[in-house]
Amino acid sequence: MTQPKRRPGPKRALSEGGVLDAALTLMDADGPDAASIRRIAAALGVSPNAVYTYFPDKSAIEQALVERLLGELNRAAYNGGEWRTDVEALALDLRSRLTAHPGAVPLLLGGAMNGPEALLLGERLLEVLARAGLPAEAAARAAYLVMVYVLGAIALEVADVPQAGALAPEPDRIAARRAAMAHVPAETFPRTAAAVDVMSGWIGTEQFLWGLRRVLDGLTRGPV
Amino acid sequence: MTQPKRRPGPKRALSEGGVLDAALTLMDADGPDAASIRRIAAALGVSPNAVYTYFPDKSAIEQALVERLLGELNRAAYNGGEWRTDVEALALDLRSRLTAHPGAVPLLLGGAMNGPEALLLGERLLEVLARAGLPAEAAARAAYLVMVYVLGAIALEVADVPQAGALAPEPDRIAARRAAMAHVPAETFPRTAAAVDVMSGWIGTEQFLWGLRRVLDGLTRGPV
DNA sequence: CCCCATTTCTGTACGCCGTGCAGAGTTATC
DNA sequence: GATAACTCTGCACGGCGTACAGAAATGGGG
């Protein structure tokens, strides 16, 4: 029950968590670039440099933000049943948390996957995959592969959000995608044009799960 | 043999391609942020706004840069043999071109995958996968899946380059990764710590290919 | 109880960034 | 040769991250 270890100086007007809250809110509302230090400070009613009391620089804010999102994911329960359904649940959970905050995705892929929560996520994934009966080396490689797929799918899914914060509802996004693809010239891209109808499921939960299941199939049914 | 259609006005001191060359050079030397309009102009010996004669804004430069890289990939020959080796060759080619210019990877994932060269790449991938004997719908989904894997793997691989331009040689990167992972506490992350040795192959060509083959296995050997 | 070291926040300033705008110089066409 | 089109320059604006110096607030040691 250690006290917060008060040291001299005036009471803090902000908190690390409050800064992250403000950053996330701004990002969700006006895109990733809206989470600037100056705007965060303005939203909190302090001068820009007050933020530097809580984080040494902007990259520390980004790192902490990613860690918070991954931490929430890691704290969420997963049932511990069949390993495939556990992997799917974990992947779907990560996906829904990241698509809820599209601005955070570039941070994840930009190298912020090194904190303790990222390690813990990998550990959890390893635990689940261990139950698939894979040899140790294959399990480690498999965890990385699953991570690559999940993050790649989310990144591509989030990539073509105009620049606003939150993603549109899934049916709207599918319709927009289909409309965008409707104009591909069939003479130069015959196969792509022919696939437009099929692609209605792209960038949707269904395609995400389909791909994940193919990956898991490849892990268990492939040679060696 | 249509002339370049000279219109009134002084001779152009630059060219679109020259701007892209300068941007790529700067990016490779000093990281993605070095490719600023002002620095590009300085490298070319013109005033910053001269660049706006050739591209309407910075995002157009980024888009054109991605299109150039994908165009070179699309112009490269692939043998047209067994479909698996063709997919692998295409993936390895894309990977080597992107790791040669790590700064371009965030642009790709940031939504610049909509140009004609990106479409053509998808078309080529569809053509190769058609030879795998997949039904049309599965082939379309599979092309997207392969793209997700390849881009995700490259993104994660490039993510932890400090911030310099070019990637270090592969053995150095593997050693650095291993050194970084050597300090994970075994009591909190037992499986991760135990996997450190195995992970020497991560972020390497071998792991990239291993993952790709598992994906291809999942496409052909999975149920339905 | 009071001083002082410590911490928090403010204000100013610097060097970047992308880019809008006005203008000067160059060139092909009539 | 006049004119219209085009290229490039210079200046300016607002925004960014953040270094630096200083004022106000606070708790602990004498």
XYZ file of C-alpha atoms (C1' of nucleotides) in Angstrom:
508
model
C 0.000 0.000 0.000
C 2.796 2.404 -0.851
C 1.736 6.018 -1.074
C 2.146 7.821 -4.392
C 5.429 9.219 -2.981
C 4.628 12.919 -2.920
C 7.628 15.095 -3.616
C 7.829 18.856 -3.283
C 6.241 21.072 -5.837
C 2.710 22.171 -6.691
C -0.074 19.705 -7.221
C -0.108 18.176 -10.665
C -2.911 19.492 -12.790
C -2.794 16.576 -15.206
C -1.945 12.897 -15.207
C -0.284 10.556 -17.630
C -3.569 8.824 -18.239
C -5.347 12.104 -18.835
C -2.823 13.056 -21.467
C -3.349 9.728 -23.196
C -7.099 10.141 -22.989
C -6.895 13.528 -24.632
C -4.547 12.237 -27.322
C -6.864 9.353 -28.142
C -9.909 11.571 -28.234
C -8.254 14.025 -30.583
C -6.953 11.235 -32.781
C -10.331 9.595 -33.032
C -12.038 12.858 -33.851
C -9.683 14.414 -36.372
C -7.204 11.806 -37.508
C -3.761 10.810 -36.281
C -2.128 14.166 -36.956
C -4.589 15.853 -34.631
C -2.854 14.323 -31.628
C -0.165 16.989 -31.567
C 1.344 18.060 -28.298
C 0.020 21.558 -28.723
C -3.510 20.379 -29.370
C -3.405 17.906 -26.508
C -2.308 20.701 -24.197
C -5.018 22.995 -25.506
C -7.633 20.306 -24.950
C -6.421 19.950 -21.373
C -6.295 23.685 -20.798
C -2.584 23.928 -20.155
C 0.371 25.350 -21.996
C 2.031 23.041 -24.502
C 5.139 22.470 -22.457
C 3.169 21.304 -19.442
C 2.832 18.006 -21.253
C 6.588 17.521 -21.037
C 6.198 17.090 -17.304
C 4.483 13.797 -17.942
C 6.202 12.498 -21.055
C 9.730 13.322 -22.210
C 8.745 13.700 -25.844
C 6.055 12.910 -28.325
C 7.276 9.437 -29.170
C 6.899 8.508 -25.496
C 3.247 9.491 -25.708
C 2.787 7.323 -28.765
C 4.531 4.412 -27.131
C 2.424 4.758 -23.983
C -0.702 4.978 -26.062
C 0.068 1.725 -27.818
C 0.929 0.121 -24.519
C -2.391 1.210 -23.080
C -4.336 -0.333 -25.951
C -2.363 -3.557 -25.787
C -2.698 -3.556 -22.019
C -6.469 -3.422 -22.218
C -6.342 -6.301 -24.663
C -4.081 -8.295 -22.396
C -6.329 -7.700 -19.414
C -9.356 -8.961 -21.315
C -10.214 -12.564 -20.619
C -10.202 -15.270 -23.197
C -11.900 -18.487 -22.449
C -9.086 -20.972 -22.799
C -10.962 -23.509 -24.822
C -9.999 -24.930 -28.173
C -6.803 -23.280 -29.347
C -8.176 -22.202 -32.711
C -11.097 -20.372 -31.216
C -8.755 -18.742 -28.725
C -6.501 -17.454 -31.468
C -9.512 -16.186 -33.349
C -10.887 -14.479 -30.268
C -7.566 -12.811 -29.553
C -7.216 -11.661 -33.152
C -10.760 -10.354 -33.329
C -10.312 -8.522 -30.066
C -7.118 -6.839 -31.242
C -8.779 -5.974 -34.514
C -11.809 -4.385 -32.916
C -9.678 -2.379 -30.503
C -7.464 -1.071 -33.282
C -10.202 -0.310 -35.761
C -11.849 1.660 -32.975
C -8.749 3.881 -32.973
C -7.389 3.822 -36.517
C -4.857 6.498 -35.777
C -3.021 4.136 -33.464
C -2.332 1.576 -36.164
C 0.549 3.460 -37.783
C 2.113 3.773 -34.361
C 1.968 0.016 -33.847
C 3.553 -0.682 -37.189
C 5.985 2.167 -36.774
C 8.006 0.290 -34.248
C 6.096 0.692 -30.999
C 5.720 -3.063 -30.590
C 8.587 -3.376 -28.129
C 7.030 -2.518 -24.781
C 6.109 -4.953 -22.015
C 2.498 -5.194 -23.100
C 3.603 -6.146 -26.607
C 5.804 -8.814 -25.096
C 2.924 -10.039 -22.988
C 0.699 -10.253 -26.021
C 3.315 -12.397 -27.725
C 3.548 -14.530 -24.632
C -0.192 -15.090 -24.591
C -0.145 -15.989 -28.245
C 2.644 -18.463 -27.622
C 0.646 -20.003 -24.814
C -2.366 -20.530 -27.016
C -0.350 -21.907 -29.893
C 1.444 -24.300 -27.581
C -1.869 -26.044 -27.226
C -1.925 -26.690 -30.965
C 0.691 -29.357 -30.493
C 3.300 -27.642 -32.575
C 6.984 -28.240 -31.881
C 8.634 -25.399 -29.993
C 10.374 -23.862 -32.961
C 7.275 -24.005 -35.128
C 5.206 -22.485 -32.331
C 7.531 -19.503 -32.079
C 7.534 -18.994 -35.805
C 3.787 -19.479 -35.879
C 3.212 -16.796 -33.262
C 5.159 -14.356 -35.376
C 3.240 -15.405 -38.482
C -0.116 -14.898 -36.821
C 1.015 -11.509 -35.580
C 2.124 -10.553 -39.083
C -1.190 -11.567 -40.548
C -3.317 -9.844 -37.949
C -1.385 -6.591 -38.019
C -1.102 -6.595 -41.793
C -4.796 -7.199 -42.255
C -5.705 -4.461 -39.816
C -3.242 -2.065 -41.428
C -4.632 -2.611 -44.915
C -8.135 -2.396 -43.592
C -7.498 0.898 -41.863
C -5.347 2.304 -44.655
C -8.119 3.544 -46.876
C -10.086 5.381 -44.237
C -10.182 8.876 -45.771
C -8.437 10.594 -42.897
C -11.165 11.029 -40.379
C -10.874 9.338 -37.069
C -13.323 6.540 -36.708
C -14.050 3.952 -39.363
C -17.426 3.984 -41.020
C -19.805 1.108 -40.310
C -18.775 -2.036 -42.090
C -21.553 -2.153 -44.710
C -20.725 1.418 -45.738
C -17.044 0.600 -46.055
C -17.785 -2.438 -48.169
C -20.064 -0.420 -50.405
C -17.471 2.314 -50.767
C -14.817 -0.222 -51.656
C -17.051 -1.828 -54.227
C -17.906 1.537 -55.729
C -14.233 2.434 -55.959
C -13.436 -0.838 -57.657
C -16.342 -0.607 -60.061
C -14.322 1.615 -62.380
C -11.330 -0.622 -62.977
C -11.055 -1.099 -66.730
C -11.816 -4.696 -67.578
C -9.532 -4.701 -70.614
C -6.358 -3.933 -68.672
C -7.244 -5.675 -65.417
C -9.581 -8.471 -66.451
C -9.158 -10.642 -63.394
C -9.412 -7.770 -60.964
C -12.549 -6.511 -62.672
C -14.052 -9.981 -62.608
C -13.284 -10.275 -58.912
C -15.037 -7.059 -57.942
C -18.171 -8.859 -56.914
C -16.298 -11.354 -54.818
C -14.427 -8.581 -53.112
C -17.507 -7.324 -51.353
C -16.341 -9.347 -48.395
C -12.919 -7.746 -48.388
C -11.992 -5.424 -45.572
C -14.734 -7.038 -43.564
C -14.790 -9.269 -40.518
C -15.606 -12.210 -42.697
C -12.529 -11.828 -44.898
C -10.381 -11.216 -41.824
C -11.498 -14.475 -40.269
C -11.238 -16.362 -43.540
C -7.633 -15.314 -43.912
C -6.809 -16.107 -40.320
C -8.281 -19.584 -40.724
C -6.229 -20.215 -43.842
C -3.137 -19.207 -41.888
C -4.020 -21.566 -39.059
C -4.701 -24.297 -41.594
C -1.286 -23.750 -43.062
C 0.272 -24.073 -39.646
C -1.247 -27.430 -38.882
C -1.760 -29.064 -42.244
C 1.315 -27.974 -44.082
C 4.288 -30.253 -44.703
C 6.723 -30.352 -41.775
C 6.607 9.652 -82.233
C 4.602 12.497 -80.780
C 6.694 15.397 -79.570
C 6.609 16.183 -75.865
C 4.079 18.911 -76.760
C 6.093 22.004 -75.853
C 3.944 24.720 -74.438
C 5.001 28.284 -73.760
C 7.211 29.040 -70.813
C 10.856 28.591 -69.892
C 12.567 25.252 -70.064
C 11.888 23.068 -67.066
C 14.880 22.779 -64.805
C 13.644 19.590 -63.171
C 11.542 16.584 -64.029
C 9.045 14.476 -62.173
C 11.474 11.600 -62.144
C 14.270 13.786 -60.851
C 12.136 14.897 -57.943
C 11.358 11.287 -57.114
C 15.031 10.381 -57.387
C 15.962 13.112 -54.947
C 13.192 12.151 -52.556
C 14.257 8.528 -52.564
C 17.910 9.396 -52.077
C 17.143 11.629 -49.126
C 14.828 9.052 -47.613
C 17.381 6.307 -47.905
C 20.094 8.447 -46.386
C 18.318 10.086 -43.468
C 15.028 8.330 -42.904
C 11.526 8.944 -44.175
C 11.178 12.396 -42.646
C 14.178 13.604 -44.601
C 12.146 13.565 -47.793
C 10.593 16.943 -47.099
C 9.716 19.238 -49.941
C 12.194 21.806 -48.724
C 15.033 19.328 -48.556
C 14.180 17.832 -51.932
C 14.257 21.305 -53.442
C 17.546 22.088 -51.739
C 19.077 18.873 -53.039
C 17.985 19.825 -56.536
C 19.213 23.385 -56.165
C 15.857 25.098 -56.573
C 13.531 26.985 -54.329
C 11.043 24.892 -52.369
C 8.030 25.978 -54.344
C 9.582 24.964 -57.648
C 8.624 21.424 -56.712
C 4.966 22.387 -56.859
C 5.342 22.765 -60.611
C 5.750 19.012 -60.868
C 3.529 17.712 -58.091
C 0.487 19.429 -56.624
C 1.379 18.536 -53.049
C 3.476 16.273 -50.939
C 1.065 13.380 -50.909
C 1.261 13.285 -54.714
C 4.999 12.816 -54.437
C 4.525 9.962 -52.015
C 1.931 8.361 -54.232
C 4.153 8.664 -57.298
C 7.068 7.248 -55.373
C 5.103 4.165 -54.422
C 3.868 3.837 -57.970
C 7.438 3.970 -59.249
C 8.569 1.196 -56.934
C 5.587 -0.979 -57.789
C 6.084 -0.187 -61.451
C 9.642 -1.458 -61.394
C 8.380 -4.589 -59.709
C 5.655 -5.035 -62.297
C 8.112 -4.553 -65.147
C 10.411 -7.232 -63.750
C 9.963 -10.611 -65.343
C 8.846 -13.677 -63.503
C 9.311 -17.001 -65.095
C 5.801 -18.345 -65.218
C 6.563 -21.802 -63.968
C 5.030 -23.567 -61.013
C 2.584 -21.216 -59.336
C 4.097 -21.545 -55.881
C 7.545 -20.545 -57.009
C 6.036 -17.661 -58.927
C 4.269 -16.355 -55.840
C 7.458 -16.724 -53.847
C 9.481 -14.917 -56.473
C 7.004 -12.083 -56.618
C 6.922 -11.798 -52.835
C 10.681 -11.900 -52.497
C 11.066 -9.296 -55.200
C 8.632 -6.940 -53.512
C 10.334 -7.531 -50.207
C 13.796 -6.773 -51.500
C 12.636 -3.622 -53.251
C 10.889 -2.350 -50.148
C 13.609 -3.212 -47.679
C 15.964 -1.331 -49.965
C 13.861 1.759 -49.292
C 12.406 1.323 -45.819
C 11.026 4.823 -45.765
C 8.585 3.896 -48.503
C 6.912 1.173 -46.479
C 4.815 3.497 -44.313
C 3.630 5.173 -47.488
C 2.461 1.849 -48.911
C 0.575 0.959 -45.757
C -0.668 4.496 -45.368
C -3.104 4.144 -48.190
C -1.045 4.601 -51.341
C -2.015 1.176 -52.643
C -4.698 2.492 -54.978
C -2.782 3.527 -58.074
C -2.663 1.670 -61.394
C 0.588 -0.091 -60.565
C -0.943 -1.404 -57.360
C -3.884 -2.651 -59.364
C -1.535 -4.271 -61.840
C 0.328 -5.994 -59.046
C -2.944 -7.398 -57.798
C -3.782 -8.499 -61.307
C -0.469 -10.316 -61.647
C -1.010 -12.017 -58.327
C -4.475 -13.096 -59.409
C -3.025 -14.519 -62.596
C -0.488 -16.583 -60.714
C -2.990 -17.815 -58.166
C -5.401 -18.766 -60.910
C -2.898 -21.442 -61.842
C -3.264 -22.962 -58.385
C -6.612 -24.342 -59.362
C -8.554 -22.347 -56.799
C -12.155 -21.432 -57.463
C -12.600 -17.830 -58.529
C -13.816 -16.556 -55.193
C -11.080 -18.309 -53.266
C -8.483 -16.974 -55.696
C -9.589 -13.403 -55.112
C -9.566 -13.842 -51.381
C -6.236 -15.616 -51.580
C -4.637 -12.767 -53.492
C -5.684 -10.391 -50.766
C -4.411 -12.769 -48.097
C -1.008 -13.096 -49.742
C -0.810 -9.329 -50.059
C -1.669 -8.916 -46.397
C 1.006 -11.362 -45.361
C 3.726 -9.919 -47.564
C 3.050 -6.321 -46.612
C 2.625 -7.144 -42.942
C 5.846 -9.102 -42.815
C 7.759 -6.352 -44.548
C 6.242 -3.714 -42.294
C 7.192 -5.534 -39.110
C 10.614 -6.257 -40.497
C 11.248 -2.643 -41.361
C 9.589 -1.295 -38.226
C 12.508 -1.681 -35.892
C 15.110 -0.085 -38.082
C 16.355 2.673 -35.720
C 15.442 5.520 -38.036
C 18.294 5.532 -40.481
C 17.584 4.940 -44.119
C 18.903 1.618 -45.274
C 18.533 -1.609 -43.357
C 21.632 -3.166 -41.865
C 22.867 -6.429 -43.376
C 20.710 -9.328 -42.359
C 23.144 -11.034 -39.974
C 23.596 -7.775 -38.089
C 19.881 -7.293 -37.811
C 19.385 -10.824 -36.543
C 22.134 -10.340 -33.974
C 20.636 -7.037 -32.852
C 17.220 -8.598 -32.486
C 18.626 -11.467 -30.497
C 20.535 -9.087 -28.258
C 17.420 -7.045 -27.655
C 15.437 -10.145 -26.763
C 18.137 -11.526 -24.489
C 16.920 -9.362 -21.614
C 13.327 -10.478 -21.444
C 12.729 -11.727 -17.906
C 12.117 -15.449 -17.995
C 9.847 -15.394 -14.948
C 7.251 -13.098 -16.499
C 7.621 -14.196 -20.113
C 8.751 -17.806 -19.899
C 7.731 -18.887 -23.365
C 9.088 -15.792 -25.037
C 12.392 -16.163 -23.234
C 12.577 -19.798 -24.211
C 11.905 -18.899 -27.820
C 14.721 -16.371 -28.056
C 17.055 -18.841 -29.648
C 14.521 -19.916 -32.202
C 13.801 -16.342 -33.068
C 17.191 -15.826 -34.595
C 15.515 -16.557 -37.896
C 12.908 -13.895 -37.383
C 13.003 -10.794 -39.486
C 15.089 -12.778 -41.967
C 14.515 -14.080 -45.455
C 14.128 -17.569 -44.102
C 11.295 -16.666 -41.730
C 9.655 -14.602 -44.463
C 9.600 -17.564 -46.801
C 8.548 -19.968 -44.084
C 5.530 -17.815 -43.305
C 4.641 -17.401 -46.955
C 4.748 -21.154 -47.485
C 2.497 -21.752 -44.510
C 0.051 -19.278 -46.019
C 0.162 -21.034 -49.364
C -0.281 -24.361 -47.603
C -3.341 -23.005 -45.888
C -4.751 -21.926 -49.216
C -4.490 -25.300 -50.841
C -4.717 -27.786 -48.013
C -7.298 -26.211 -45.776
C -10.879 -27.421 -45.623
C -12.998 -25.852 -48.363
C 8.026 27.374 12.014
C 10.582 28.701 8.334
C 13.720 28.204 4.701
C 14.992 25.969 0.648
C 15.482 22.436 -2.630
C 12.364 20.498 -5.753
C 8.693 20.247 -8.842
C 5.046 22.262 -11.970
C 3.628 25.128 -15.177
C 4.085 29.563 -18.334
C 6.145 32.363 -21.913
C 9.280 33.065 -25.351
C 11.953 31.524 -29.001
C 14.167 28.630 -32.666
C 14.200 25.908 -36.561
C 11.682 23.019 -39.089
C 7.430 21.851 -41.993
C 3.735 22.346 -46.060
C 2.045 25.646 -48.941
C -0.676 30.143 -50.577
C 0.283 34.305 -53.088
C 2.396 37.821 -55.871
C 5.703 38.792 -59.178
C 9.667 38.409 -62.403
C 11.580 36.136 -66.123
C 11.277 32.966 -70.298
C 9.148 31.012 -74.188
C 5.820 29.516 -78.182
C 2.174 31.218 -80.817
C -0.481 34.712 -83.448
C 6.482 42.183 -81.747
C 2.544 41.643 -78.658
C 0.394 38.223 -75.889
C -0.628 34.420 -73.244
C 1.200 30.547 -70.928
C 4.425 28.614 -68.079
C 8.471 28.243 -64.583
C 10.673 29.621 -60.849
C 11.664 32.975 -56.716
C 10.665 35.401 -52.362
C 7.911 36.285 -48.750
C 4.565 35.016 -45.475
C 1.475 32.304 -42.517
C 0.211 28.968 -39.360
C 1.499 24.710 -37.311
C 4.798 21.544 -35.412
C 8.263 19.644 -31.613
C 10.846 21.295 -28.099
C 14.913 23.954 -25.685
C 15.382 27.418 -22.184
C 14.539 30.578 -18.424
C 11.730 31.922 -14.838
C 7.557 32.312 -11.564
C 4.592 30.000 -8.443
C 3.617 26.247 -5.343
C 4.864 22.759 -2.123
C 6.883 19.423 1.330
C 10.807 18.117 4.369
C 14.964 19.279 7.401
C 16.856 22.709 10.470
